[in-house]
PDB file of N, CA, C and O in Angstrom:
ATOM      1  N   UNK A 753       0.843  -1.186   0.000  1.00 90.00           N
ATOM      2  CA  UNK A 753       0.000   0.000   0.000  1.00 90.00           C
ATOM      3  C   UNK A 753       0.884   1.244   0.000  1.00 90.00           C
ATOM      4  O   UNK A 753       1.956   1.070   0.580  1.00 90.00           O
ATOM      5  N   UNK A 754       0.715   2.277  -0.438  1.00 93.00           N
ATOM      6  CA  UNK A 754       1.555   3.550  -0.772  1.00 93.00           C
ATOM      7  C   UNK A 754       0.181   4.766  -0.627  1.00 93.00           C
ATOM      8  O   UNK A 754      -1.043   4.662  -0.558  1.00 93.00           O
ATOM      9  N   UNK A 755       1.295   6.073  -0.627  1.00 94.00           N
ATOM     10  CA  UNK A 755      -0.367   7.352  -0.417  1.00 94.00           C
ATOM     11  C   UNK A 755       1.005   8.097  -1.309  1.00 94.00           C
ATOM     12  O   UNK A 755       2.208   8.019  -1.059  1.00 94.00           O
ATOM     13  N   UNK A 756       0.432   8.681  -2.198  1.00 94.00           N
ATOM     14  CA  UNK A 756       1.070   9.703  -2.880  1.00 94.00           C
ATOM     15  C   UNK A 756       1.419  11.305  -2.000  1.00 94.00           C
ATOM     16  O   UNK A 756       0.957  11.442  -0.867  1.00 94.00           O
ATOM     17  N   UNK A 757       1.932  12.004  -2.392  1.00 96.00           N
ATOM     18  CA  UNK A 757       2.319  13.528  -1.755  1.00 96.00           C
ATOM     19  C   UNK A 757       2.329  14.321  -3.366  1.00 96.00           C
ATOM     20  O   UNK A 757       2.939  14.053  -4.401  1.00 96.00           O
ATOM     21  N   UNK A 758       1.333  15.422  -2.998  1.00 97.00           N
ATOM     22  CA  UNK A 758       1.457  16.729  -3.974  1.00 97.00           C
ATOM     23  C   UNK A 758       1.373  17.327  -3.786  1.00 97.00           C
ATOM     24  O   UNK A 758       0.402  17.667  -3.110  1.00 97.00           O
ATOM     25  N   UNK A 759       2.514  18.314  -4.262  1.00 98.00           N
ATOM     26  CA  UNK A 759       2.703  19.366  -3.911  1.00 98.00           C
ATOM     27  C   UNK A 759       2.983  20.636  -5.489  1.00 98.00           C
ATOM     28  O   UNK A 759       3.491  20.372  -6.579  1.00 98.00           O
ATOM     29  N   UNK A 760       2.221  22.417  -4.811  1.00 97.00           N
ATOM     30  CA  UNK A 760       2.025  22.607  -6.029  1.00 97.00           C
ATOM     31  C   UNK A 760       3.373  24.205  -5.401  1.00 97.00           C
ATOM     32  O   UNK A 760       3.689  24.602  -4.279  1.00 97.00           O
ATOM     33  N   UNK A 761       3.713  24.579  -6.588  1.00 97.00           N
ATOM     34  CA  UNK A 761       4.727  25.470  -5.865  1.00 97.00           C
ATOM     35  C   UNK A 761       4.738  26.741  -7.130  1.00 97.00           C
ATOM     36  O   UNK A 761       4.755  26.381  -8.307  1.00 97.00           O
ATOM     37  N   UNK A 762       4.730  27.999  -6.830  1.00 95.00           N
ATOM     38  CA  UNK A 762       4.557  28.824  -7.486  1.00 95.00           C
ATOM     39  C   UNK A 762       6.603  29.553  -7.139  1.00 95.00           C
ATOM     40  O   UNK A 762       6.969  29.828  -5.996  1.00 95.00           O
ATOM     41  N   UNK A 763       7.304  29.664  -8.059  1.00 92.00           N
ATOM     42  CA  UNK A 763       8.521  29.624  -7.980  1.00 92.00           C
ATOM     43  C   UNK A 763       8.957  28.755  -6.729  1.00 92.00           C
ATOM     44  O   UNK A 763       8.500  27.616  -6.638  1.00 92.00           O
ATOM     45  N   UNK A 764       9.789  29.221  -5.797  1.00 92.00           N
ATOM     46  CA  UNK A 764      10.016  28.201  -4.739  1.00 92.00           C
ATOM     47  C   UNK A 764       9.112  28.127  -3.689  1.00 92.00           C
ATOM     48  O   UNK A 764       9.279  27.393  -2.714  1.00 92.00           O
ATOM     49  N   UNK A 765       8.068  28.933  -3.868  1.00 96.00           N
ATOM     50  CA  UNK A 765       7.024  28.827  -2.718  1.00 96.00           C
ATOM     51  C   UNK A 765       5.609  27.910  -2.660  1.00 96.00           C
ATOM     52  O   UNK A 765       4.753  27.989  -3.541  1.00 96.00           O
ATOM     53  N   UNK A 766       5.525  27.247  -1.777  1.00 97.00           N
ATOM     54  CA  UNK A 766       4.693  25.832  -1.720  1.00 97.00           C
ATOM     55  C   UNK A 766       3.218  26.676  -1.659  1.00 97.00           C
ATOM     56  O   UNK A 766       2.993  27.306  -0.625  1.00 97.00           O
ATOM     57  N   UNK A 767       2.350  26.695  -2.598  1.00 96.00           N
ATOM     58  CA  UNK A 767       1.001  27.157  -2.342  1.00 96.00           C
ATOM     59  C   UNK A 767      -0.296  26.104  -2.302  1.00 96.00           C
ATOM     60  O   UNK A 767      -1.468  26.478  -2.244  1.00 96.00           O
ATOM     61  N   UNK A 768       0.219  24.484  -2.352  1.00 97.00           N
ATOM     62  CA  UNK A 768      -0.191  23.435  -2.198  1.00 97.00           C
ATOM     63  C   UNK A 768       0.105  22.162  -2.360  1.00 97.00           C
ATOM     64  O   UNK A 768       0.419  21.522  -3.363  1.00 97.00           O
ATOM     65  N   UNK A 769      -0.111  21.706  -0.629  1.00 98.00           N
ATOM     66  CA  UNK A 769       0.299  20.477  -0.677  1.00 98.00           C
ATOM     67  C   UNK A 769      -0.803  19.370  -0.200  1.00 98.00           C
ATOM     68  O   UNK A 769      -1.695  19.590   0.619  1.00 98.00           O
ATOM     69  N   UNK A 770      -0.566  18.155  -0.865  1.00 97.00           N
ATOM     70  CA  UNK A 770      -1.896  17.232  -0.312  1.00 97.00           C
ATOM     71  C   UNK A 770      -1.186  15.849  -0.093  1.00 97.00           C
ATOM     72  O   UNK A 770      -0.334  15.492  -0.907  1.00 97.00           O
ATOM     73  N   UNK A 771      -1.486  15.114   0.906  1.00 95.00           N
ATOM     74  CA  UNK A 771      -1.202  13.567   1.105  1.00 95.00           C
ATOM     75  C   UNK A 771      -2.421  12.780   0.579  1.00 95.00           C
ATOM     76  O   UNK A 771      -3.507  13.335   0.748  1.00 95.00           O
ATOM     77  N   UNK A 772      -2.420  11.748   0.055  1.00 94.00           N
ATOM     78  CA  UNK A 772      -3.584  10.871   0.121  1.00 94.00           C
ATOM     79  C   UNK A 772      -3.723   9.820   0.957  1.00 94.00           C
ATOM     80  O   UNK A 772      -2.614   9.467   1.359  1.00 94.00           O
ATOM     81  N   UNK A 773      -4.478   9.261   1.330  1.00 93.00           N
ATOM     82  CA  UNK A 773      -4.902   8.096   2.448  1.00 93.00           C
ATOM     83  C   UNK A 773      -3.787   7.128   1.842  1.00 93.00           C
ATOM     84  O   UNK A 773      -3.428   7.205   0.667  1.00 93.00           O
ATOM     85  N   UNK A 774      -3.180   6.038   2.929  1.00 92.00           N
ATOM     86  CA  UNK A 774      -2.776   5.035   2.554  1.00 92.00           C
ATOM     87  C   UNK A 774      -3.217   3.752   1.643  1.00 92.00           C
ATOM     88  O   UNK A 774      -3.767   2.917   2.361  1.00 92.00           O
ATOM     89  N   UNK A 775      -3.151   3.407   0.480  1.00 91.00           N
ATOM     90  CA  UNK A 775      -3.968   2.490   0.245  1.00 91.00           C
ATOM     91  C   UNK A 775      -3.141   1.747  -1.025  1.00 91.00           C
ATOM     92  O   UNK A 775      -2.095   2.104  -1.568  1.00 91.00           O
ATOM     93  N   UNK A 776      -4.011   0.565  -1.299  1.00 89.00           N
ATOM     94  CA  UNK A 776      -3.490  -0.028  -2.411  1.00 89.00           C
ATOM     95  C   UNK A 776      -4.298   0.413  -3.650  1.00 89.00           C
ATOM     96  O   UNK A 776      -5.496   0.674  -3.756  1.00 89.00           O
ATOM     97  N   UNK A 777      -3.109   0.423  -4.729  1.00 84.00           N
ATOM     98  CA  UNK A 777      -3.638   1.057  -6.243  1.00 84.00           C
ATOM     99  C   UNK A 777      -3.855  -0.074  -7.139  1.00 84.00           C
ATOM    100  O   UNK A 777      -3.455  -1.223  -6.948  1.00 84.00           O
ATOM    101  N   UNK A 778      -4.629   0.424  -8.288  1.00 89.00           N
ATOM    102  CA  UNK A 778      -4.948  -0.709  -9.188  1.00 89.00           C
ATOM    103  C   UNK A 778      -4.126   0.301  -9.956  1.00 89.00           C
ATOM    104  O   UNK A 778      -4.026   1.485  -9.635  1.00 89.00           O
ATOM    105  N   UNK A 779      -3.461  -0.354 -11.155  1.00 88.00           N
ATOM    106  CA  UNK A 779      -3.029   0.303 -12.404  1.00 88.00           C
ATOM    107  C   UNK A 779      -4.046   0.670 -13.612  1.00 88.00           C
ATOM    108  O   UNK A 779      -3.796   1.428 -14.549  1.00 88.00           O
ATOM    109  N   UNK A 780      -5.062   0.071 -13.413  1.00 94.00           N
ATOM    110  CA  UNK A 780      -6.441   0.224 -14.654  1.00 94.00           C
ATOM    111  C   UNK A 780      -6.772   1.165 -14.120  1.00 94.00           C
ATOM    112  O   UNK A 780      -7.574   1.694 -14.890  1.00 94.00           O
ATOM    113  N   UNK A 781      -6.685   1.703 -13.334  1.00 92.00           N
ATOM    114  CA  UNK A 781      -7.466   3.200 -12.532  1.00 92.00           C
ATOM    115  C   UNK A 781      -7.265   4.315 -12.277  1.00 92.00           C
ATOM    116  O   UNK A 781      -6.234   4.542 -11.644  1.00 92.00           O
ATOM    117  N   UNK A 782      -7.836   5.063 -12.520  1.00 90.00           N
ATOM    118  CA  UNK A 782      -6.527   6.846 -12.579  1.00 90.00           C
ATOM    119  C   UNK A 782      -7.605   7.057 -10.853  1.00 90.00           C
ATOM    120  O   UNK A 782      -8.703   6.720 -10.410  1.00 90.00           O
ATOM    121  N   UNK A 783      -6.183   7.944 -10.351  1.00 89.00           N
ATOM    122  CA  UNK A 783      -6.625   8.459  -9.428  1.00 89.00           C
ATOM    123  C   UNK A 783      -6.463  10.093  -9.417  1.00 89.00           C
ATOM    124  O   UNK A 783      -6.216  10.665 -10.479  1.00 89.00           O
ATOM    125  N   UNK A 784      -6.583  10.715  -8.389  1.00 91.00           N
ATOM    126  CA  UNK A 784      -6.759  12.598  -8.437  1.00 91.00           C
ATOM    127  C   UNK A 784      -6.899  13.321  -7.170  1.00 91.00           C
ATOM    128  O   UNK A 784      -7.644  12.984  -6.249  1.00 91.00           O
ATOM    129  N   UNK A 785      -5.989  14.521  -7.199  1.00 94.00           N
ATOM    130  CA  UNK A 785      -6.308  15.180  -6.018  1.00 94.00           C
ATOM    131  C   UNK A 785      -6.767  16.749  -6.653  1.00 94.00           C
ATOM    132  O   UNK A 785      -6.152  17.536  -7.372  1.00 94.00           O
ATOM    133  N   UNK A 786      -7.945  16.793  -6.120  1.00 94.00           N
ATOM    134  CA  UNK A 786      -8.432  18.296  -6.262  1.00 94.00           C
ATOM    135  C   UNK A 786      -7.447  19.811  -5.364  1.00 94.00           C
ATOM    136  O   UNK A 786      -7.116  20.059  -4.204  1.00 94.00           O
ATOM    137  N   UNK A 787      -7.289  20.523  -6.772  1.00 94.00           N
ATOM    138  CA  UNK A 787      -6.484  22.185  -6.330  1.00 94.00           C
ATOM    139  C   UNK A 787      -7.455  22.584  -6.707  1.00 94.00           C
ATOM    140  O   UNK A 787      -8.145  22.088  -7.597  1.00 94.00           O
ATOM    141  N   UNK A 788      -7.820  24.243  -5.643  1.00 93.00           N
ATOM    142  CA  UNK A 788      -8.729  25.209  -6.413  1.00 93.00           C
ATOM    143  C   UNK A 788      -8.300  26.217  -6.154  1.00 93.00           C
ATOM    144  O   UNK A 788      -8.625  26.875  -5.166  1.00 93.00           O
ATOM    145  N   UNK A 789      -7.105  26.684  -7.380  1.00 93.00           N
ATOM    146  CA  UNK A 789      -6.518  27.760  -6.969  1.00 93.00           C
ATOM    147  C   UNK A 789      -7.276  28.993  -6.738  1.00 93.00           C
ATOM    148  O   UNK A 789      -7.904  29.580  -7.620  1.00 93.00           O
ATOM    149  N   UNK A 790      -7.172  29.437  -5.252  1.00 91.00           N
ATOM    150  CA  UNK A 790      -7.697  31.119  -4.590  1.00 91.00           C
ATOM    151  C   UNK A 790      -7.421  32.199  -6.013  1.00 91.00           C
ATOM    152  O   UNK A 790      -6.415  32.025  -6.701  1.00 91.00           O
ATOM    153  N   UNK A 791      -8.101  32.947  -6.236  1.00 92.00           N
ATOM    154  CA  UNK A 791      -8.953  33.413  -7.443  1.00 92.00           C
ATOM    155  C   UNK A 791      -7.372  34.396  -7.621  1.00 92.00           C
ATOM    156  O   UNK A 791      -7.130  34.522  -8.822  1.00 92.00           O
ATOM    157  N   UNK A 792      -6.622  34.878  -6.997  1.00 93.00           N
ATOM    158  CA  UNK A 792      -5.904  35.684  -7.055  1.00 93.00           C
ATOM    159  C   UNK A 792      -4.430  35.129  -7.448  1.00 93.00           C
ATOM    160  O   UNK A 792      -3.379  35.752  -7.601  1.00 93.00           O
ATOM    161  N   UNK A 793      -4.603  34.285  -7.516  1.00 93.00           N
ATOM    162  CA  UNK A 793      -3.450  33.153  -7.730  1.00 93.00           C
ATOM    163  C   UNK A 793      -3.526  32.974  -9.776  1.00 93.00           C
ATOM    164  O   UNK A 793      -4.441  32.514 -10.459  1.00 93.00           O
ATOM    165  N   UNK A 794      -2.540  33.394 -10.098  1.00 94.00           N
ATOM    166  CA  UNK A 794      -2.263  33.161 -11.815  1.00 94.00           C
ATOM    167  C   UNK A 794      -1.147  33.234 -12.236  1.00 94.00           C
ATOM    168  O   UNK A 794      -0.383  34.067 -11.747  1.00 94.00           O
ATOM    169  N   UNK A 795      -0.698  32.310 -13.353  1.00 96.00           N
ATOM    170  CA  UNK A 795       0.455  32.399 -13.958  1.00 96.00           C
ATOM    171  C   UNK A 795       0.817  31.078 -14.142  1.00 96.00           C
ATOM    172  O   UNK A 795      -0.107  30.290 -14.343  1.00 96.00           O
ATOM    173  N   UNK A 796       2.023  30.624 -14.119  1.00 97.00           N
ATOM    174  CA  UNK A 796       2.680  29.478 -14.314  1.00 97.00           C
ATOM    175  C   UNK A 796       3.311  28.676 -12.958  1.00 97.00           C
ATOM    176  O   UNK A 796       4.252  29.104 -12.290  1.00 97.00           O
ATOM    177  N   UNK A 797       2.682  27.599 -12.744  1.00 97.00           N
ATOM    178  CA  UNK A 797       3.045  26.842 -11.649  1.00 97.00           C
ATOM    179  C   UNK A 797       3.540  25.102 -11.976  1.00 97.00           C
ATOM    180  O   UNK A 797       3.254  24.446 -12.978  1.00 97.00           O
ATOM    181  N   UNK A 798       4.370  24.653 -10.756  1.00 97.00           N
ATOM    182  CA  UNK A 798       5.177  23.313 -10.900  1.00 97.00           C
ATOM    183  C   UNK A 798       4.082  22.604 -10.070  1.00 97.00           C
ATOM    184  O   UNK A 798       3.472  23.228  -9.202  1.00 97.00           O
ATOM    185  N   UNK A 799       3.860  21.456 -10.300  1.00 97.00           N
ATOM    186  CA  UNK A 799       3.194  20.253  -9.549  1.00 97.00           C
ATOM    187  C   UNK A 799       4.186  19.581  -9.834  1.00 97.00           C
ATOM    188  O   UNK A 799       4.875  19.627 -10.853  1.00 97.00           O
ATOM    189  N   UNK A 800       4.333  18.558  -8.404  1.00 97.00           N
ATOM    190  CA  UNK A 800       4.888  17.418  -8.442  1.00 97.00           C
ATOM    191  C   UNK A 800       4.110  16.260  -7.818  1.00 97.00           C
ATOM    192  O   UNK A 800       3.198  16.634  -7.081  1.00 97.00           O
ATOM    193  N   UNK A 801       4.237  15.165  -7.924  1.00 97.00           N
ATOM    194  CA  UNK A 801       3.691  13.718  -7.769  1.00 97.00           C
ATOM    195  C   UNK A 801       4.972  12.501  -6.628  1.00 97.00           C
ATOM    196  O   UNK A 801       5.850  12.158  -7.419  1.00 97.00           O
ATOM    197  N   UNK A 802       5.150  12.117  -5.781  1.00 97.00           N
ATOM    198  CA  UNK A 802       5.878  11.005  -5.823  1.00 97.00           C
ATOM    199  C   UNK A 802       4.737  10.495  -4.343  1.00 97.00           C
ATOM    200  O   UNK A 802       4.207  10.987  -3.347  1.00 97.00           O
ATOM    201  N   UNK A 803       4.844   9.390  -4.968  1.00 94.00           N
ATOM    202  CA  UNK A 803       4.154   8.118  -3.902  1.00 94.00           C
ATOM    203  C   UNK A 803       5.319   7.588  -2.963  1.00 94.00           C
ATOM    204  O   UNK A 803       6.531   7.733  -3.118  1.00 94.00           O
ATOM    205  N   UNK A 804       4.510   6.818  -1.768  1.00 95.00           N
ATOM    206  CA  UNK A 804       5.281   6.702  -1.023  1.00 95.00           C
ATOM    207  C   UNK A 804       4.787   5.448  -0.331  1.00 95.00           C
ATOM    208  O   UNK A 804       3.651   5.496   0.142  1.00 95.00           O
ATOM    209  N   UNK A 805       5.511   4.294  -0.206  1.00 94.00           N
ATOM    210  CA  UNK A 805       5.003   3.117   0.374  1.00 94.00           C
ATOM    211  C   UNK A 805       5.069   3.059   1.744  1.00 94.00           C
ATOM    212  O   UNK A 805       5.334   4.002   2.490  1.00 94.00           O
ATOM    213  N   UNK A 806       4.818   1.911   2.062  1.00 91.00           N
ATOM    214  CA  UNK A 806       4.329   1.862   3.685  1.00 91.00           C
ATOM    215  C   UNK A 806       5.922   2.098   4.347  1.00 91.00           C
ATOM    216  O   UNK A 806       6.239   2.848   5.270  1.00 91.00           O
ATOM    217  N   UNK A 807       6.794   1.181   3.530  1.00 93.00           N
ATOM    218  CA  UNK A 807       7.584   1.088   4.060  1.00 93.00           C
ATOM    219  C   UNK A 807       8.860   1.753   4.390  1.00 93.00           C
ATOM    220  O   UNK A 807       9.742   1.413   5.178  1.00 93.00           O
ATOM    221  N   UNK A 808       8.760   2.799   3.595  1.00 90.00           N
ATOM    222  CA  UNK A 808       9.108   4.197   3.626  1.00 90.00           C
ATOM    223  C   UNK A 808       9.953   4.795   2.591  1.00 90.00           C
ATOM    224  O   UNK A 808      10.585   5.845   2.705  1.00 90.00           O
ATOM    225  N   UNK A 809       9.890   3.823   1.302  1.00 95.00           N
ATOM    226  CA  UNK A 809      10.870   3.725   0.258  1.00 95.00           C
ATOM    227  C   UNK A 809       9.682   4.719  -0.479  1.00 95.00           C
ATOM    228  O   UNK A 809       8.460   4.772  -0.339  1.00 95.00           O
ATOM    229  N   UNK A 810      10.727   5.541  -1.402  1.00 94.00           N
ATOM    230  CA  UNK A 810       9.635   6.867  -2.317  1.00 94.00           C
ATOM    231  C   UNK A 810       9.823   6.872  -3.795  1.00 94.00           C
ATOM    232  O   UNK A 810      10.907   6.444  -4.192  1.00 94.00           O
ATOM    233  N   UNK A 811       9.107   7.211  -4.528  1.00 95.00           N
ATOM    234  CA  UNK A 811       9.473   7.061  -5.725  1.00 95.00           C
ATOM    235  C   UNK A 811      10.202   8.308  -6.437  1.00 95.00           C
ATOM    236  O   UNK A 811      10.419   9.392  -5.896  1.00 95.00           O
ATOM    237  N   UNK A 812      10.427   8.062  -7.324  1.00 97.00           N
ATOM    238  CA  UNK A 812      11.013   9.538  -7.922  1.00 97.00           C
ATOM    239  C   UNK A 812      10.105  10.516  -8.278  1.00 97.00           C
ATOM    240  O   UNK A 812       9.137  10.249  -8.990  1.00 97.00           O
ATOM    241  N   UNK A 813      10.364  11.832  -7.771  1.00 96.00           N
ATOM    242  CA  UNK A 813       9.307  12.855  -8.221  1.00 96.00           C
ATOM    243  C   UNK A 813       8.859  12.885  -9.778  1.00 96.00           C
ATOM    244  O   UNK A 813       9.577  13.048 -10.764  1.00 96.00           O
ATOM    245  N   UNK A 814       7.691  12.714  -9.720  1.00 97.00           N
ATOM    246  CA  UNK A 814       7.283  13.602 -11.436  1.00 97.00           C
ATOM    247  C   UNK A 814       6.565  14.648 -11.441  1.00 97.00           C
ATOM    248  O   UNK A 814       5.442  14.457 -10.973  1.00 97.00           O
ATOM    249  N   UNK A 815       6.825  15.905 -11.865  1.00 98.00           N
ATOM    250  CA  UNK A 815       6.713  17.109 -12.119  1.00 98.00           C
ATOM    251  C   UNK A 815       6.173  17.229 -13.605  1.00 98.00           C
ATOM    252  O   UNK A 815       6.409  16.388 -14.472  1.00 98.00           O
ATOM    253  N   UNK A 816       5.421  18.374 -13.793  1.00 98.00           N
ATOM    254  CA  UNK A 816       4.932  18.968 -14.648  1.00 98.00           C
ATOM    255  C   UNK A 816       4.717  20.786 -14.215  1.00 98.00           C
ATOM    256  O   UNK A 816       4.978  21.324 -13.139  1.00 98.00           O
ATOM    257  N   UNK A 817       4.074  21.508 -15.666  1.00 97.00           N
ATOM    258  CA  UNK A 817       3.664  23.102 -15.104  1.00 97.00           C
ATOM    259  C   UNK A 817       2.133  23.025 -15.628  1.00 97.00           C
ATOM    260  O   UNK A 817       1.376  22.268 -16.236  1.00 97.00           O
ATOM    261  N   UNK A 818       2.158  24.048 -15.125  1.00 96.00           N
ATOM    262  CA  UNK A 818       0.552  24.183 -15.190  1.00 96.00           C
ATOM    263  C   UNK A 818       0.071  25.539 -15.439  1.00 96.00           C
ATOM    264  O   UNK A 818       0.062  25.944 -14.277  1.00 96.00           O
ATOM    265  N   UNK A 819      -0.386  26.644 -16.228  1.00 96.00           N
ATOM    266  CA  UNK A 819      -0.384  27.610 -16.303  1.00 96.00           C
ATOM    267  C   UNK A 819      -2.284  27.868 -15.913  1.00 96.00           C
ATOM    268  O   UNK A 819      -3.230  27.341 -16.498  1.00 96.00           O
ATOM    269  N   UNK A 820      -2.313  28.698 -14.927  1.00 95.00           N
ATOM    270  CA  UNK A 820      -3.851  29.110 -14.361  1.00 95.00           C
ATOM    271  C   UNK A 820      -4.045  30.895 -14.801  1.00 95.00           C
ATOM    272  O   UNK A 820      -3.399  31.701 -14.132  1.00 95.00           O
ATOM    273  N   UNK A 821      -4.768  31.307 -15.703  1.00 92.00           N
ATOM    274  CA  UNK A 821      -4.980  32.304 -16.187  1.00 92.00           C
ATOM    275  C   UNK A 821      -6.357  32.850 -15.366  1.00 92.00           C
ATOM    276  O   UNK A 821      -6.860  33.934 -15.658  1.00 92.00           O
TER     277      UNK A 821
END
């Protein structure tokens, strides 16, 4: 079982982060964590992704940007 960590960061500053419950994943299944970026918030931002198992081993971050106009 693993819970992912995301985190969303507008240059180096963290403007969201989320854990998910511990659990086991199916691979046929997309999963999702809801952002609602505060209305004042725009431009170009980094998300990152890495899961994390029980046992405390992590995966490698994957990152993307995201531009909120």
């Amino acid at each position: 079982a693993v819970h992912q960590r995301v985190v969303v960061r507008r240059k180096s500053k963290i403007v969201f982060a989320a854990t998910t419950p511990v659990a086991g994943l199916d691979v046929a299944q997309s999963y999702y964590v809801l952002w609602h970026p505060a209305k004042r918030l725009h431009g170009t931002f980094t998300w990152c992704v890495q899961s994390i198992a029980e046992n405390g081993l992590h995966s490698p971050r994957s990152c993307s940007t995201v531009t909120v106009r």
